[in-house]
Amino acid sequence: MKFDLSLAGFTLSFIVAVSGWLFRWSDKQKFERQQASLEKQQAIAKAEAAAEKKVNEARDFNHLLNNQRQISEGIITGFDDVEEKIDHLRELILRVESYLIRNQGINHHE
């Protein structure tokens, strides 16, 4: 049996080509899995950022709403204080008026 070098070369070339193709295909599959994983991680990060932004916006809105309520309550309290002072001044003015009216008659007769 004679050993054919051209057949051996062809077989060796074929084996090398197939192994190269398999290696390339395996590497491509690995790269695609990594790419898919990276895309998934980016999508998760984007969703987390959107959710965090929404939570922060809701928190900020509630904070502003509570501040507005406190300001409104402060204004109401301030108006209540002003009304009390005005009522007290009215009482004083009435007392002064009544005093003047009472004493006007006394001073007028003298």
Tab-separated table of C-alpha atoms in Angstrom:
chain	number	residue	atom	x	y	z
A	1	MET	CA	0.000	0.000	0.000
A	2	LYS	CA	1.376	3.192	-1.134
A	3	PHE	CA	1.027	6.353	0.957
A	4	ASP	CA	-0.402	9.201	-1.106
A	5	LEU	CA	1.015	12.548	0.064
A	6	SER	CA	-1.519	14.640	-1.774
A	7	LEU	CA	-4.391	12.789	-0.069
A	8	ALA	CA	-2.657	13.182	3.303
A	9	GLY	CA	-2.158	16.902	2.625
A	10	PHE	CA	-5.784	17.301	1.578
A	11	THR	CA	-6.986	15.436	4.675
A	12	LEU	CA	-4.752	17.502	6.939
A	13	SER	CA	-5.907	20.707	5.262
A	14	PHE	CA	-9.519	19.627	5.622
A	15	ILE	CA	-9.047	18.822	9.333
A	16	VAL	CA	-7.336	22.169	9.948
A	17	ALA	CA	-10.062	24.019	8.026
A	18	VAL	CA	-12.848	22.251	9.921
A	19	SER	CA	-11.154	22.824	13.286
A	20	GLY	CA	-10.650	26.488	12.397
A	21	TRP	CA	-14.267	26.779	11.372
A	22	LEU	CA	-15.382	25.075	14.605
A	23	PHE	CA	-13.169	27.363	16.663
A	24	ARG	CA	-14.509	30.409	14.809
A	25	TRP	CA	-18.104	29.227	15.223
A	26	SER	CA	-17.531	28.533	18.942
A	27	ASP	CA	-15.909	31.947	19.383
A	28	LYS	CA	-18.810	33.602	17.542
A	29	GLN	CA	-21.341	31.814	19.769
A	30	LYS	CA	-19.430	32.904	22.865
A	31	PHE	CA	-19.302	36.492	21.605
A	32	GLU	CA	-23.050	36.475	20.847
A	33	ARG	CA	-23.827	35.137	24.329
A	34	GLN	CA	-21.628	37.811	25.875
A	35	GLN	CA	-23.276	40.457	23.691
A	36	ALA	CA	-26.756	39.231	24.662
A	37	SER	CA	-25.750	39.213	28.303
A	38	LEU	CA	-24.355	42.734	27.997
A	39	GLU	CA	-27.528	43.945	26.263
A	40	LYS	CA	-29.610	42.317	28.986
A	41	GLN	CA	-27.509	43.992	31.697
A	42	GLN	CA	-27.852	47.339	29.926
A	43	ALA	CA	-31.631	46.888	29.634
A	44	ILE	CA	-31.828	46.005	33.330
A	45	ALA	CA	-29.687	49.007	34.256
A	46	LYS	CA	-31.850	51.262	32.076
A	47	ALA	CA	-35.043	49.892	33.673
A	48	GLU	CA	-33.553	50.331	37.158
A	49	ALA	CA	-32.571	53.915	36.340
A	50	ALA	CA	-36.057	54.660	35.000
A	51	ALA	CA	-37.676	53.133	38.091
A	52	GLU	CA	-35.323	55.029	40.392
A	53	LYS	CA	-36.062	58.258	38.516
A	54	LYS	CA	-39.795	57.650	38.872
A	55	VAL	CA	-39.434	56.967	42.604
A	56	ASN	CA	-37.292	60.090	43.033
A	57	GLU	CA	-39.801	62.203	41.109
A	58	ALA	CA	-42.656	60.878	43.253
A	59	ARG	CA	-40.654	61.536	46.417
A	60	ASP	CA	-39.791	65.059	45.268
A	61	PHE	CA	-43.414	65.744	44.339
A	62	ASN	CA	-44.632	64.518	47.738
A	63	HIS	CA	-41.953	66.609	49.434
A	64	LEU	CA	-43.082	69.714	47.530
A	65	LEU	CA	-46.722	68.894	48.269
A	66	ASN	CA	-45.981	68.586	51.992
A	67	ASN	CA	-44.025	71.851	51.901
A	68	GLN	CA	-46.979	73.559	50.221
A	69	ARG	CA	-49.325	72.199	52.893
A	70	GLN	CA	-47.030	73.446	55.645
A	71	ILE	CA	-46.801	76.867	54.003
A	72	SER	CA	-50.596	77.005	53.683
A	73	GLU	CA	-51.013	76.012	57.321
A	74	GLY	CA	-48.492	78.672	58.310
A	75	ILE	CA	-50.384	81.307	56.341
A	76	ILE	CA	-53.674	80.234	57.946
A	77	THR	CA	-52.080	80.367	61.392
A	78	GLY	CA	-50.651	83.794	60.585
A	79	PHE	CA	-54.071	85.062	59.485
A	80	ASP	CA	-55.627	83.638	62.638
A	81	ASP	CA	-53.063	85.560	64.709
A	82	VAL	CA	-53.750	88.750	62.746
A	83	GLU	CA	-57.511	88.292	63.232
A	84	GLU	CA	-57.009	87.829	66.974
A	85	LYS	CA	-54.941	91.017	67.137
A	86	ILE	CA	-57.533	92.927	65.097
A	87	ASP	CA	-60.303	91.691	67.416
A	88	HIS	CA	-58.237	92.759	70.425
A	89	LEU	CA	-57.676	96.199	68.849
A	90	ARG	CA	-61.431	96.518	68.185
A	91	GLU	CA	-62.091	95.796	71.841
A	92	LEU	CA	-59.566	98.414	72.890
A	93	ILE	CA	-61.024	100.980	70.500
A	94	LEU	CA	-64.518	100.278	71.835
A	95	ARG	CA	-63.265	100.694	75.399
A	96	VAL	CA	-61.545	103.953	74.507
A	97	GLU	CA	-64.672	105.147	72.676
A	98	SER	CA	-66.917	104.259	75.571
A	99	TYR	CA	-64.498	105.914	78.003
A	100	LEU	CA	-64.429	109.060	75.894
A	101	ILE	CA	-68.204	109.125	75.535
A	102	ARG	CA	-68.685	108.599	79.284
A	103	ASN	CA	-66.093	111.200	80.255
A	104	GLN	CA	-67.223	113.693	77.627
A	105	GLY	CA	-70.486	114.075	79.471
A	106	ILE	CA	-68.684	114.523	82.772
A	107	ASN	CA	-66.143	117.013	81.440
A	108	HIS	CA	-68.820	118.887	79.535
A	109	HIS	CA	-70.890	119.577	82.652
A	110	GLU	CA	-68.035	121.007	84.662
